[in-house]
XYZ file of C-alpha atoms in Angstrom:
326
model
C 85.460 142.240 106.260
C 89.038 141.370 105.206
C 88.121 141.391 101.498
C 91.486 142.727 100.318
C 94.447 140.398 100.008
C 97.265 140.696 102.502
C 100.385 142.510 101.277
C 103.524 140.388 100.969
C 105.952 140.771 103.846
C 109.011 142.931 103.129
C 112.253 141.263 102.116
C 114.913 141.530 104.783
C 117.061 138.701 103.498
C 120.094 140.966 103.634
C 119.722 141.438 107.367
C 119.142 137.741 107.810
C 122.349 137.032 105.904
C 124.192 139.478 108.162
C 122.832 137.756 111.261
C 123.945 134.360 109.992
C 127.373 135.741 109.166
C 127.719 137.149 112.676
C 126.716 133.831 114.159
C 129.137 131.896 111.939
C 131.955 134.273 112.829
C 131.234 133.850 116.533
C 131.444 130.075 116.154
C 134.727 130.261 114.224
C 136.180 132.684 116.756
C 135.218 130.376 119.604
C 136.816 127.376 117.885
C 140.027 129.337 117.229
C 140.275 130.888 120.695
C 139.479 127.800 122.726
C 142.746 125.851 122.163
C 144.801 129.013 122.647
C 142.947 129.841 125.845
C 143.448 126.276 127.082
C 147.236 126.633 126.703
C 147.259 130.038 128.373
C 145.110 129.161 131.356
C 147.016 125.892 131.717
C 150.240 127.892 132.064
C 148.540 130.283 134.479
C 147.298 127.379 136.575
C 150.834 125.934 136.640
C 152.150 129.334 137.741
C 149.606 129.364 140.535
C 150.730 125.936 141.728
C 154.397 126.957 141.585
C 153.800 130.173 143.511
C 151.725 128.380 146.118
C 154.606 125.905 146.594
C 157.068 128.773 146.861
C 154.872 130.544 149.401
C 154.679 127.395 151.519
C 158.451 126.931 151.356
C 159.004 130.524 152.492
C 156.635 130.019 155.382
C 158.104 126.678 156.453
C 161.663 128.050 156.253
C 160.701 131.062 158.351
C 158.870 128.918 160.887
C 161.392 126.099 161.205
C 164.678 127.990 160.801
C 164.387 131.627 161.773
C 161.704 131.413 164.401
C 163.784 129.254 166.805
C 166.795 131.526 166.232
C 164.698 134.595 166.898
C 163.263 133.106 170.048
C 166.733 132.155 171.364
C 168.210 135.532 170.564
C 165.240 137.255 172.137
C 165.879 135.354 175.365
C 169.560 136.262 175.243
C 168.760 139.906 174.565
C 166.363 140.007 177.479
C 169.068 138.537 179.726
C 171.282 141.551 179.092
C 168.644 143.848 180.519
C 168.265 142.144 183.890
C 169.568 143.821 187.032
C 171.270 140.617 188.139
C 173.259 140.317 184.930
C 174.295 143.961 185.018
C 175.424 143.568 188.638
C 177.337 140.420 187.705
C 179.258 142.316 185.046
C 179.864 145.219 187.441
C 181.312 142.933 190.116
C 183.518 141.280 187.519
C 184.761 144.693 186.420
C 185.523 145.595 190.075
C 187.396 142.338 190.616
C 189.396 142.880 187.444
C 190.283 146.421 188.606
C 191.331 145.164 192.062
C 193.491 142.456 190.566
C 195.167 145.002 188.321
C 195.854 147.360 191.239
C 197.202 144.534 193.388
C 199.598 143.607 190.665
C 200.625 147.235 190.321
C 200.995 147.596 194.110
C 203.277 144.522 194.289
C 205.495 145.977 191.646
C 205.589 149.288 193.562
C 206.536 147.637 196.853
C 209.229 145.574 195.250
C 210.624 148.659 193.584
C 210.524 150.531 196.912
C 212.348 147.689 198.662
C 214.981 147.665 195.942
C 215.563 151.374 196.458
C 215.692 151.017 200.232
C 212.390 152.842 200.960
C 211.065 152.111 204.469
C 207.503 150.659 204.204
C 206.689 152.173 207.602
C 207.563 155.689 206.538
C 204.912 158.390 206.195
C 205.718 158.950 202.522
C 205.208 155.292 201.710
C 201.891 155.252 203.688
C 200.637 158.303 201.779
C 201.457 156.631 198.496
C 199.552 153.562 199.611
C 196.486 155.626 200.540
C 196.549 157.334 197.137
C 196.810 153.960 195.516
C 193.725 152.767 197.472
C 191.692 155.786 196.419
C 192.669 155.259 192.787
C 191.659 151.613 193.104
C 188.206 152.531 194.483
C 187.661 155.074 191.711
C 188.752 152.600 189.066
C 186.453 149.941 190.489
C 183.438 152.290 190.558
C 184.112 153.493 187.025
C 184.579 149.960 185.770
C 181.377 148.796 187.386
C 179.347 151.680 185.916
C 180.850 151.125 182.502
C 180.073 147.414 182.700
C 176.441 148.124 183.564
C 176.064 150.577 180.671
C 177.746 148.175 178.285
C 175.363 145.389 179.296
C 172.354 147.613 178.746
C 173.595 148.858 175.360
C 174.437 145.340 174.253
C 170.923 144.240 175.207
C 169.342 146.987 173.117
C 171.580 146.213 170.143
C 170.746 142.541 170.249
C 167.044 143.265 170.543
C 167.206 145.385 167.410
C 169.073 142.622 165.603
C 166.443 140.092 166.594
C 163.555 142.230 165.392
C 165.079 142.475 161.918
C 166.105 138.847 161.573
C 164.122 137.043 158.914
C 161.509 139.791 158.642
C 161.650 139.815 154.845
C 160.600 136.210 154.578
C 157.067 136.797 155.826
C 156.597 139.507 153.186
C 157.986 137.209 150.506
C 155.594 134.476 151.577
C 152.635 136.867 151.483
C 153.667 138.148 148.056
C 153.903 134.603 146.734
C 150.432 133.769 148.037
C 149.078 136.953 146.428
C 150.759 136.089 143.153
C 149.275 132.606 143.245
C 145.814 134.021 143.857
C 146.241 136.465 140.963
C 147.416 133.690 138.653
C 144.380 131.601 139.562
C 142.027 134.494 138.920
C 143.667 135.184 135.557
C 143.404 131.510 134.634
C 139.661 131.516 135.297
C 139.235 134.677 133.214
C 141.260 133.222 130.359
C 139.272 129.989 130.435
C 136.020 131.937 130.211
C 137.181 134.288 127.439
C 136.218 132.105 124.421
C 132.756 131.491 125.803
C 132.348 135.196 126.538
C 133.330 136.059 122.967
C 130.906 133.450 121.669
C 128.050 134.814 123.764
C 128.770 138.328 122.513
C 128.567 137.017 118.962
C 125.255 135.344 119.740
C 123.941 138.600 121.184
C 124.963 140.501 118.068
C 123.330 137.938 115.822
C 120.228 137.932 117.995
C 120.072 141.715 117.805
C 120.229 141.530 114.018
C 117.485 138.895 113.888
C 115.419 141.037 116.254
C 115.789 143.971 113.899
C 114.547 141.770 111.071
C 111.518 140.624 113.068
C 110.591 144.102 114.290
C 110.966 145.650 110.851
C 108.945 142.926 109.152
C 106.201 143.094 111.781
C 105.943 146.882 111.665
C 105.924 147.034 107.871
C 103.504 144.146 107.527
C 101.098 145.492 110.130
C 101.189 148.868 108.423
C 100.303 147.204 105.128
C 97.552 145.182 106.763
C 95.979 148.269 108.310
C 95.723 149.789 104.816
C 94.399 146.667 103.086
C 91.969 145.463 105.788
C 89.961 147.631 108.236
C 89.870 144.713 110.668
C 93.661 144.728 111.002
C 93.577 147.380 113.707
C 91.072 145.301 115.666
C 92.889 142.026 115.121
C 96.104 143.676 116.220
C 94.634 144.341 119.648
C 95.749 141.276 121.573
C 96.521 139.083 118.554
C 98.692 141.337 116.433
C 101.353 138.635 116.378
C 98.983 136.444 114.331
C 98.744 139.093 111.659
C 102.462 139.381 111.308
C 103.191 135.706 111.707
C 100.463 134.075 109.616
C 99.663 136.602 106.938
C 100.568 136.364 103.264
C 100.008 133.408 100.988
C 98.503 131.326 103.761
C 95.849 133.946 104.507
C 95.260 136.051 107.599
C 94.325 134.576 110.960
C 91.844 136.760 112.851
C 91.703 136.777 116.609
C 88.759 134.542 117.500
C 89.616 133.358 120.993
C 86.570 133.617 123.229
C 88.767 135.160 125.912
C 89.315 138.201 123.664
C 85.586 138.813 123.263
C 82.640 140.097 125.296
C 78.869 140.620 124.928
C 78.680 137.438 122.851
C 75.314 136.521 121.260
C 74.523 133.569 119.007
C 72.725 134.808 115.868
C 72.835 131.950 113.361
C 74.217 128.683 112.043
C 76.358 128.041 108.952
C 74.942 124.967 107.183
C 78.031 124.286 105.101
C 80.541 124.227 107.995
C 78.021 123.268 110.677
C 79.426 126.082 112.875
C 77.399 128.489 115.049
C 77.605 132.179 114.111
C 77.928 134.844 116.805
C 77.916 138.569 117.194
C 80.415 139.995 119.685
C 82.710 142.826 120.668
C 86.431 142.749 121.246
C 87.343 143.612 124.824
C 90.006 145.966 123.534
C 87.563 147.665 121.179
C 84.154 147.945 122.924
C 81.266 149.514 121.063
C 81.962 147.869 117.668
C 80.294 144.547 116.983
C 81.387 141.810 114.595
C 79.915 138.621 113.278
C 81.960 135.420 113.126
C 82.850 132.121 114.798
C 84.524 131.016 118.006
C 88.012 129.563 117.689
C 87.500 126.708 120.158
C 84.438 125.464 118.229
C 86.263 125.708 114.889
C 89.247 123.835 116.314
C 87.018 120.926 117.322
C 85.933 120.363 113.690
C 88.605 122.063 111.574
C 91.888 122.075 113.533
C 93.869 123.123 110.439
C 91.945 126.382 110.380
C 93.017 127.393 113.912
C 96.393 128.559 115.157
C 97.579 129.210 118.718
C 99.925 132.122 119.180
C 102.877 132.404 121.602
C 100.612 134.157 124.113
C 98.176 131.207 124.148
C 95.317 132.975 122.305
C 93.699 131.250 119.315
C 93.010 132.727 115.878
C 90.984 131.447 112.887
C 91.935 131.369 109.202
C 88.502 132.380 107.840
C 89.585 131.774 104.238
C 90.107 128.099 105.049
C 86.491 127.943 106.194
C 85.256 129.699 103.049
C 83.772 132.588 105.057
C 84.647 136.017 106.376
C 84.358 137.803 109.668
C 82.085 140.803 109.158
C 81.518 144.071 110.966
C 77.872 144.488 111.982
């Protein structure tokens, strides 16, 4: 079998040229982008450091400056809301009112004496009683007002304390977030040239894969027309047909692991190799006559090839014989 010559593989040099061009462009792009990316991610890394420093300064300023102030003001604000402090202010207001009335009463008595009014008279006593009632009312009103003022002052100071320095914590958080974002951007920028390069490699690899697939398909199609054994050889060792056909001849799958029902039927005097009849495991029912690759390899290693899948094939033309269908 295999009497016809193998067809030449198709010419896909154009696709190969395209693949090389894609690969070359990817390399040039990587070389051009790398120094630019280094400057950019260097600046981004510096921005991250600066923002981290700023965030720390915000935090330290808030902690060391505003926190003690807040704590002191909070204590003062709480003091305004105690019953003891409110009572203290109320008593002070009562004392102030009494002192004011006493001063006013002294002026009244002196004025009465100047006018010759008898202090023991009923009219003078009535005026004194009215003055006492006014004093009590003024004291009660002053005390209530003092209590309310203390409470309102306490609330106002509490509100002031809660707002003091509140923006600094947000500024610190924003600075930390900005620093994190700058660091993330720097990493992305640093990786960009390599990513572009890998994309170029993938494109070139895709082009080369198209070349390989097209050549293999076309060559196998040609082999199936020129040699009836091509369909059999392609079962399990089709890569040998595509990879070792042409001017060097065709390697037929002769690995013993691809065969079954093996029977020795002769001996070739010229090559000193045993001849066998066998079936391919992938094509049972059809028998062929030929050699075993491992025995050929022991005497004629140049006539045997091992494919990527580990199976061996024999170049029968290098042995001066052919594999035949029985």
